Coordinates of C-alpha atoms in Angstrom, one line a residue:
X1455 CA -12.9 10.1 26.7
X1456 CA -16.3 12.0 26.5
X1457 CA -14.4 15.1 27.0
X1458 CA -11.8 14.3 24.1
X1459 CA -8.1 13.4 24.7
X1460 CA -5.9 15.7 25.8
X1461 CA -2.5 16.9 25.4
X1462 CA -2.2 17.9 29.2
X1463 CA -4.9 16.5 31.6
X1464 CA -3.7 18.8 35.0
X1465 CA -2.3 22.0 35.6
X1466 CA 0.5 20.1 37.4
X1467 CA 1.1 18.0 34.5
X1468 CA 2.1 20.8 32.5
X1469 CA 4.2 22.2 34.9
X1470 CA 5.6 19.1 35.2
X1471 CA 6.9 18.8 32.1
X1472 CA 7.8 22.3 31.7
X1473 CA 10.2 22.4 34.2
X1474 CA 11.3 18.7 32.9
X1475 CA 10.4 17.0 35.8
X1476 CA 9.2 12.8 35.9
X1477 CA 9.8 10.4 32.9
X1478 CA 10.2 12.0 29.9
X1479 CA 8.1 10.8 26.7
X1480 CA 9.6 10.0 23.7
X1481 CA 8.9 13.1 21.9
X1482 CA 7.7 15.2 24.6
X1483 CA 4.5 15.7 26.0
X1484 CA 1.6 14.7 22.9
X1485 CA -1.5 12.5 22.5
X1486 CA 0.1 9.2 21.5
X1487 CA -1.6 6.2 19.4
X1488 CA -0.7 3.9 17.4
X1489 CA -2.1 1.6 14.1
X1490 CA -0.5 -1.3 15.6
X1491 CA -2.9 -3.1 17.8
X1492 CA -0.4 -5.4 20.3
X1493 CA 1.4 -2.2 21.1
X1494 CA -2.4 -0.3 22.3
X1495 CA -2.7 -2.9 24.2
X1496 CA 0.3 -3.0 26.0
X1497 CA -1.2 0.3 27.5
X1498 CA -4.7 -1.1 27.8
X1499 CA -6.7 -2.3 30.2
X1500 CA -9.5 -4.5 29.1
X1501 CA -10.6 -1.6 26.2
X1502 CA -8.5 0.7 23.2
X1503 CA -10.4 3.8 21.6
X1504 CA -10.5 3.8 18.1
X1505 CA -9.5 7.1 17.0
X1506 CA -9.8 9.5 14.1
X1507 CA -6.7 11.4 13.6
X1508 CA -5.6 14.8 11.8
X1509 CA -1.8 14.0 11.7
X1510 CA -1.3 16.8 8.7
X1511 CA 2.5 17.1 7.7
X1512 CA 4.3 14.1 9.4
X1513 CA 7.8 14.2 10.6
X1514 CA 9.0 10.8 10.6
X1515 CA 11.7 9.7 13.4
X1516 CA 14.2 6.8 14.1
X1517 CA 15.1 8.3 17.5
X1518 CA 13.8 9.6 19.9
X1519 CA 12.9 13.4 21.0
X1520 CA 12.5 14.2 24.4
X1521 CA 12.2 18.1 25.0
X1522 CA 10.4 17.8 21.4
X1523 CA 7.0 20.6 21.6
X1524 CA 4.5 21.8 19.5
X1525 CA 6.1 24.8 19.1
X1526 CA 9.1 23.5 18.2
X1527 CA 7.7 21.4 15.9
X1528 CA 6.0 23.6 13.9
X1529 CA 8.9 25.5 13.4
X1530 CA 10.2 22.4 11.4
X1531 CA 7.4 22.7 9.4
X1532 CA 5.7 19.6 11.0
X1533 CA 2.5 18.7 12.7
X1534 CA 2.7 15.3 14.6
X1535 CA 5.8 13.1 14.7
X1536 CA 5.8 9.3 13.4
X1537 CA 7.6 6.9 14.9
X1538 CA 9.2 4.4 12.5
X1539 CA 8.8 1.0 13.6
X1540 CA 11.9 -0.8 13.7
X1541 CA 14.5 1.6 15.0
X1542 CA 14.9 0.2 18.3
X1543 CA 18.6 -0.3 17.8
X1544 CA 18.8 3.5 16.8
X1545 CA 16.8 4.4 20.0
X1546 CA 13.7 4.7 18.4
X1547 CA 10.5 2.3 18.2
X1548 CA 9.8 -1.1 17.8
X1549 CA 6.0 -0.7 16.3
X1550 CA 4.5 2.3 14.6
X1551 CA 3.5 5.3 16.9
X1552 CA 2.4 8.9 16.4
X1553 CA 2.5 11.6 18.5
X1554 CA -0.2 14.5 18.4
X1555 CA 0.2 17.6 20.0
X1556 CA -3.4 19.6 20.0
X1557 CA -6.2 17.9 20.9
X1558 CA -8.1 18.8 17.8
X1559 CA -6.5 16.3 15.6
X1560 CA -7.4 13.4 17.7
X1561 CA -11.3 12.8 17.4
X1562 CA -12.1 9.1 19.4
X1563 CA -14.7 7.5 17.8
X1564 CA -15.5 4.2 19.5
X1565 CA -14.5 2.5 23.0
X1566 CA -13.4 -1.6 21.7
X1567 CA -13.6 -4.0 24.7
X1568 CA -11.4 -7.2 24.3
X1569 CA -9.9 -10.1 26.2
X1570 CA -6.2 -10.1 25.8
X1571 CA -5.1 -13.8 23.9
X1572 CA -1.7 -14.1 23.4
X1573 CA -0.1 -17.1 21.2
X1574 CA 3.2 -19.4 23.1
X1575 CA 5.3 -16.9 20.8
X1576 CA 3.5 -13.9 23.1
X1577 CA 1.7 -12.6 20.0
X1578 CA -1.3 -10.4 19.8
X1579 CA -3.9 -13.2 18.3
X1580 CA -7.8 -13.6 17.6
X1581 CA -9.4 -15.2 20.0
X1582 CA -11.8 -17.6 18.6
X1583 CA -15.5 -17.6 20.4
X1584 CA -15.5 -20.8 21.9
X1585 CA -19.5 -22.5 21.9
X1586 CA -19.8 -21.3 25.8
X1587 CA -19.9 -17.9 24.8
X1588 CA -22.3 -18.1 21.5
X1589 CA -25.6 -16.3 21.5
X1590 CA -28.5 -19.0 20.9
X1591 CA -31.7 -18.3 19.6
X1592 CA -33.2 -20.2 23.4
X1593 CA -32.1 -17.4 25.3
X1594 CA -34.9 -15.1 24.8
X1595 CA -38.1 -16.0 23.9
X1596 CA -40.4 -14.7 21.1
X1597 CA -42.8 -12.8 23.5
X1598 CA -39.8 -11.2 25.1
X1599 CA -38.7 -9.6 22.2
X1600 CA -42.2 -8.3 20.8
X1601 CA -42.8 -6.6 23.9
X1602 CA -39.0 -4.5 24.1
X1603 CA -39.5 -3.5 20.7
X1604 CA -42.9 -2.9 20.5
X1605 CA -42.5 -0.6 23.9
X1606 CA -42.2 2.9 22.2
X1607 CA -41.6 5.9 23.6
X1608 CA -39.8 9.3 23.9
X1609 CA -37.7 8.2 26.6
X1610 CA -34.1 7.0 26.7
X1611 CA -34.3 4.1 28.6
X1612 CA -36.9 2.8 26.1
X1613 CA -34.4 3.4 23.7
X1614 CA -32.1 1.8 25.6
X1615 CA -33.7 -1.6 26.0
X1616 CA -34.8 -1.8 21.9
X1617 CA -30.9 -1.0 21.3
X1618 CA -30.0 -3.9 23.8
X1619 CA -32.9 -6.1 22.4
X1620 CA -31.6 -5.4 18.6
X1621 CA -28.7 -5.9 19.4
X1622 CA -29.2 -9.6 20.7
X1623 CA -31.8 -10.1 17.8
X1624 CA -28.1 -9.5 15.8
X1625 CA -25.7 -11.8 18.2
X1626 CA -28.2 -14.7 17.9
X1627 CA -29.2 -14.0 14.1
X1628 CA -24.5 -14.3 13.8
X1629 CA -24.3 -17.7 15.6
X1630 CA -27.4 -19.5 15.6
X1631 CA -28.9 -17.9 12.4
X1632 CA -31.5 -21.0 11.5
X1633 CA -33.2 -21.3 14.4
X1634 CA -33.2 -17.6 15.2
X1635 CA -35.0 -17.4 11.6
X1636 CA -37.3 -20.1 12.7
X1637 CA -38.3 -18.3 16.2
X1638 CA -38.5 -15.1 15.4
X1639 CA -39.4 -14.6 11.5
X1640 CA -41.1 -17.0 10.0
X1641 CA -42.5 -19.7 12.6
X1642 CA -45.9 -20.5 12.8
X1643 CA -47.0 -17.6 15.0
X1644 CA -47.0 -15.9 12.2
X1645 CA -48.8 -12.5 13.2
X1646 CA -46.0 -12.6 16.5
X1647 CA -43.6 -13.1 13.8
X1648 CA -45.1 -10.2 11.8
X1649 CA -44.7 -7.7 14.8
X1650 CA -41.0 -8.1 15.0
X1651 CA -40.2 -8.0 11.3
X1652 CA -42.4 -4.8 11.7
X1653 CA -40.3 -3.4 14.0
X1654 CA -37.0 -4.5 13.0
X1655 CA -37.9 -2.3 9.6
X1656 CA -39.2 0.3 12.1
X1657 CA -35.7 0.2 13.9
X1658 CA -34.1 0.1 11.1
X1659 CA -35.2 3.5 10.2
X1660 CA -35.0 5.2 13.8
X1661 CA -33.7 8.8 14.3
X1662 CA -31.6 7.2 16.9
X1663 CA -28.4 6.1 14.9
X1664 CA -27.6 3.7 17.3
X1665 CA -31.2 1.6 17.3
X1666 CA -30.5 2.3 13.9
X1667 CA -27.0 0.4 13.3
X1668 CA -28.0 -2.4 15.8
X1669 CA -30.9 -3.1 13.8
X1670 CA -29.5 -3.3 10.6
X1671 CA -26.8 -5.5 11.6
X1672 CA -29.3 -7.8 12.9
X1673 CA -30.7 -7.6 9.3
X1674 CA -27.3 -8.0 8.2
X1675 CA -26.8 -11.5 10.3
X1676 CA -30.2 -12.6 9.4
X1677 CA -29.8 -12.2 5.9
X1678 CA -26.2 -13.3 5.5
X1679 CA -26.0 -16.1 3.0
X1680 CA -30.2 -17.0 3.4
X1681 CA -32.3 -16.3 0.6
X1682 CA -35.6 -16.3 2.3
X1683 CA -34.6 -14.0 4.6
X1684 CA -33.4 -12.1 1.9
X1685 CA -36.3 -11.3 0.1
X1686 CA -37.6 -10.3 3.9
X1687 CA -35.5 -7.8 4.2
X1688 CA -35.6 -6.4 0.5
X1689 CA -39.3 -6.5 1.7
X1690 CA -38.8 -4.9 4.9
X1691 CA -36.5 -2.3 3.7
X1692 CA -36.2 -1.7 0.5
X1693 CA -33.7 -0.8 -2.0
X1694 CA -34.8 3.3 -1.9
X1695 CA -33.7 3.2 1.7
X1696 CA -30.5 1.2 1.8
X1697 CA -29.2 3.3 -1.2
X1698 CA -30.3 6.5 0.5
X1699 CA -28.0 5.1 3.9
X1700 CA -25.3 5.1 1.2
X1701 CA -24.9 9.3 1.5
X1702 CA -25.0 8.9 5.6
X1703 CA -22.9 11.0 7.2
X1704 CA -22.7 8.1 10.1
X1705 CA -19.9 6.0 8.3
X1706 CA -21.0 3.0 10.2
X1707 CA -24.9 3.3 9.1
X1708 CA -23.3 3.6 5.6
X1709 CA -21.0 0.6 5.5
X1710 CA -24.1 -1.1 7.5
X1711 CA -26.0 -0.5 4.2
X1712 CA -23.1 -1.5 1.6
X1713 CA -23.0 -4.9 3.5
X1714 CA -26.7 -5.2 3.4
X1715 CA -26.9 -4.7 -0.8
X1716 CA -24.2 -7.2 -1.3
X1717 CA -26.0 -9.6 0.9
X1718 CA -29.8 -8.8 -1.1
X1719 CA -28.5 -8.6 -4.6
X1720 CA -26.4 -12.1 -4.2
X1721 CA -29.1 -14.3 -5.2
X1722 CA -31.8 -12.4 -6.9
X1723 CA -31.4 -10.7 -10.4
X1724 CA -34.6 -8.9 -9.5
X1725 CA -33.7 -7.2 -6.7
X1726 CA -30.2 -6.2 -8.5
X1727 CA -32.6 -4.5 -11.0
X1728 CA -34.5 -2.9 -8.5
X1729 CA -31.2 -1.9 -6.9
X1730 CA -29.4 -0.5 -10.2
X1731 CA -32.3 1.6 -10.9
X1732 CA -32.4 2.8 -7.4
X1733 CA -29.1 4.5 -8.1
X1734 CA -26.8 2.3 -5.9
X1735 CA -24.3 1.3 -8.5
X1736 CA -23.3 4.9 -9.2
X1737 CA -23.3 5.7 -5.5
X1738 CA -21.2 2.8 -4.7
X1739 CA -18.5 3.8 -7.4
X1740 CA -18.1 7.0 -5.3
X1741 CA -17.5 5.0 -2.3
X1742 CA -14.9 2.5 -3.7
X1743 CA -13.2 5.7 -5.2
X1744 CA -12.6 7.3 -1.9
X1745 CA -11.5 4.6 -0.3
X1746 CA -9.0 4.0 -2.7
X1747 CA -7.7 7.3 -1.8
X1748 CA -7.4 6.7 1.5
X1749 CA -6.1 3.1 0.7
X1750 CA -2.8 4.8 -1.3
X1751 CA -2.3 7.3 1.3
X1752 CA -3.8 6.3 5.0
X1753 CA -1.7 4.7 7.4
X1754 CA -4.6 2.5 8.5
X1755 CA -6.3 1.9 4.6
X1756 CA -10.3 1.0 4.9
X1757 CA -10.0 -2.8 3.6
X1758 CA -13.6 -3.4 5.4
X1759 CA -14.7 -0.8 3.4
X1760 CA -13.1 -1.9 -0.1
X1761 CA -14.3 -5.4 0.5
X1762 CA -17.7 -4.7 1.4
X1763 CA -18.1 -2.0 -1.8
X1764 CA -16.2 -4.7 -4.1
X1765 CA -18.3 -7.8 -3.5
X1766 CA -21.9 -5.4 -3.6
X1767 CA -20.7 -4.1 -7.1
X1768 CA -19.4 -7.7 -7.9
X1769 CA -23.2 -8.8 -7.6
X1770 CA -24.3 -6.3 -9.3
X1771 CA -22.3 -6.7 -12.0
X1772 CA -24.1 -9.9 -12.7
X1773 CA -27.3 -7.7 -14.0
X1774 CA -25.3 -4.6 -15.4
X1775 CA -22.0 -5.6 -16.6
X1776 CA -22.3 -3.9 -20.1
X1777 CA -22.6 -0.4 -17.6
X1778 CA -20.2 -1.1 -15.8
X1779 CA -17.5 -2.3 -18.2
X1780 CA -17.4 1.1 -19.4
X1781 CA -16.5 2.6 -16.5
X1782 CA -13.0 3.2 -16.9
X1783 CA -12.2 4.2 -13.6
X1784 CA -13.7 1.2 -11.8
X1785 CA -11.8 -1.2 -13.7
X1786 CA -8.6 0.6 -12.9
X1787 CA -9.3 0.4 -9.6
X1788 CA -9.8 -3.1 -9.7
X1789 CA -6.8 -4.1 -11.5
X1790 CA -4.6 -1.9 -9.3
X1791 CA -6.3 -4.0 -6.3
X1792 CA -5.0 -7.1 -8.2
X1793 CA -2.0 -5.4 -8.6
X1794 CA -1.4 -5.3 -5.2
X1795 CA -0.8 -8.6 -3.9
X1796 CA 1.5 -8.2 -1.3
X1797 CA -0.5 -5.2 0.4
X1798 CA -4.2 -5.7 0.1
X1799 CA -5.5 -8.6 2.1
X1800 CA -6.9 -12.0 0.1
X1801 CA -10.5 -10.8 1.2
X1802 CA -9.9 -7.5 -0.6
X1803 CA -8.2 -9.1 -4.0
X1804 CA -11.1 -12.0 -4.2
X1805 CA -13.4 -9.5 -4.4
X1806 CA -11.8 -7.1 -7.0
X1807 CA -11.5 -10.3 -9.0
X1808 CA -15.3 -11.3 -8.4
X1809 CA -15.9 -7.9 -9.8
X1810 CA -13.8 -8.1 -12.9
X1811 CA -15.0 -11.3 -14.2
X1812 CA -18.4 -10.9 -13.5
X1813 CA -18.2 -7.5 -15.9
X1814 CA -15.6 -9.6 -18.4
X1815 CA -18.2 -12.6 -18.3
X1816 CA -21.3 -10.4 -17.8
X1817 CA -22.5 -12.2 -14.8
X1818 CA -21.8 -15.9 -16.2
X1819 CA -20.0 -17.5 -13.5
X1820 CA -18.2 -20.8 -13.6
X1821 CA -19.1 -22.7 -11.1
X1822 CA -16.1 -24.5 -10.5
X1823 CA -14.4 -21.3 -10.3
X1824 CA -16.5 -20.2 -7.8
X1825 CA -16.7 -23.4 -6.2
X1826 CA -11.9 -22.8 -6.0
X1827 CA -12.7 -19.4 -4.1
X1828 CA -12.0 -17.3 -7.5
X1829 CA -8.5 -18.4 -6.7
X1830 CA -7.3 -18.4 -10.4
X1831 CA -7.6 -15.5 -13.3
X1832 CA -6.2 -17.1 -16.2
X1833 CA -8.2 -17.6 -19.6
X1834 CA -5.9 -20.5 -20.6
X1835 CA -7.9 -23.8 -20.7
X1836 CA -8.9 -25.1 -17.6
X1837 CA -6.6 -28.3 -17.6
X1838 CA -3.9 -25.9 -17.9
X1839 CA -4.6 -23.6 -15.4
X1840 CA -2.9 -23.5 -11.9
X1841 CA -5.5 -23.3 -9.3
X1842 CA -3.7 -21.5 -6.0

């Protein structure tokens, strides 16, 4: 996978399938994925790589292809087949699949490691962490910690071991957040404590991206939902530098940085102020407009993405509705979100609705709505209204 993913992986391969020889693929010999995750894993063992894919013209087909090429292909006008799901009575697919023929339109991204769960129906399902394998703040001690992240130098495997350390700073800070805040941020030892906030920020800022991204997800899990830890962060790393992260080139250092502004702006006006001026509302209206984009034409729309940028803006909007409710374009957005209810995910809609009251209401928000999930958006009087 380091090398890329390729079309033909052996001289004998190709010739293979040149002279037609072994099991043909559906449509010839390509780089195949798919967007449907139980069908990658039918060809998986233990791990899928999540790919980024240049699939230019798409021919779509209900049967299948054999002695299909590239060349061929291209003479159609075409530049990767797509398999539509369904058409397995037609002698086509049952799930979604695309086949690429260059390796230049397929660039892997990440390797995802999973343990295969399947329902009684034989279902691809989530597996939910049972309490055996939960991270817990007892499994490394404060001392431990301090010295990993404290240990730096220009060497890799000192890079290595913060990453790791981060990394379980972030797995504890997810399931066993209160005491983790208690051991390692604010206890009594307080100038121990000091050090690792220290370098957490220090992480945080690393020109190693992935000490970066590990340490601002432990921020992330640290500060999810917890004021005082919070105002640590906004401390620690300020609104400057998380709105900067929102340019990065690294998409996950930049949705790593959208997650941290919703979770710092969600109690405190002030640090909305200090956000807004910092440019971040503007920034993020680029964001949400892109991925709206590639919402109405990707096969595989960024809804982690849309989320996230909704429910920062959302909390934002608290501060700077009257701004905001002249943008014209973010309140199309939005609505078209709403719009969408049987295509964007509940996440997704909460969050566009969260965004559009707070601007409508400027930031005055019911609490019994809140309280309901923002499941209804009707102005009629409460006793009429039809909570979902």
């Amino acid at each position: 996978v380091g090398q890329g993913l390729r079309v033909y992986y052996t001289e004998s391969q190709q010739q293979a399938t040149d002279e037609q020889v072994g099991r043909p693929l559906m449509f010839g010999q390509a780089v195949y994925v798919s967007t449907d995750l139980e069908k990658a894993t039918r060809f998986a063992e233990g791990a899928v790589v999540l790919c980024q894919c240049a699939v230019g013209r798409v021919m779509d087909a209900k049967t299948a292809s054999y002695a299909l090429t590239r060349t061929k292909l291209n003479q159609l006008g075409f530049d990767s087949v797509r398999a539509v799901p369904g058409c397995q009575e037609q002698g086509g697919c049952t799930s979604e699949e695309l086949a690429l023929y260059s390796s230049e339109q397929v660039l892997p991204t990440h390797i995802v490691h999973f343990k295969l769960s399947k329902s009684g129906l034989g279902n691809l399902v989530a597996q939910h962490a049972g309490s055996q394998n939960r991270a817990k703040a007892e499994i490394c001690s404060l001392e431990e910690v301090v010295d990993i992240l404290t240990n730096v130098s220009d060497d890799l495997e000192s890079d290595a071991s913060r990453i790791a350390c981060c990394k379980k700073l972030g797995d504890i800070a997810r399931d066993d957040q209160s005491k983790a805040s208690v051991k390692f941020l604010t206890n009594r030892k307080f100038l121990t404590n000091r050090m690792v906030v220290a370098q957490l920020g220090s992480c945080s800022r690393s020109q190693n991206e992935a000490l970066q991204f590990e340490a601002l997800r432990a921020w992330f899990n640290f500060s999810f939902d917890n004021p005082t830890n919070q105002n640590m962060a906004m401390q620690n790393l300020g609104a400057s530098f998380l709105t900067l992260l929102l340019d990065a080139a690294n998409e996950s250092l930049q949705l790593r940085a959208i997650g941290l502004i919703w979770n710092l702006t969600q109690h405190d006006a002030g640090s909305r102020c200090i956000f807004i001026d910092a440019g971040a509302t503007q920034k993020l209206e680029v964001i949400l407009s892109r991925a709206m984009q590639e919402v109405l034409t990707s096969m595989s729309p960024p809804w982690g993405l849309v989320q996230l940028t909704l429910g920062a803006l959302a909390n934002l909007a608290m501060t700077c509705a009257a701004s905001l409710k002249a943008k014209e374009s973010l309140l199309d957005v939005s609505q078209d979100l709403l719009a969408m209810q049987l295509v964007a995910p509940h996440a997704v809609q909460q969050q566009a609705t969260r965004l559009l009251c707070n601007i409508i209401s400027e930031g005055d928000v019911d609490p019994e709505w809140q309280a309901n999930s923002y499941s209804y958006r009707s102005s009629a009087p409460r006793e009429a209204v039809e909570v979902a």
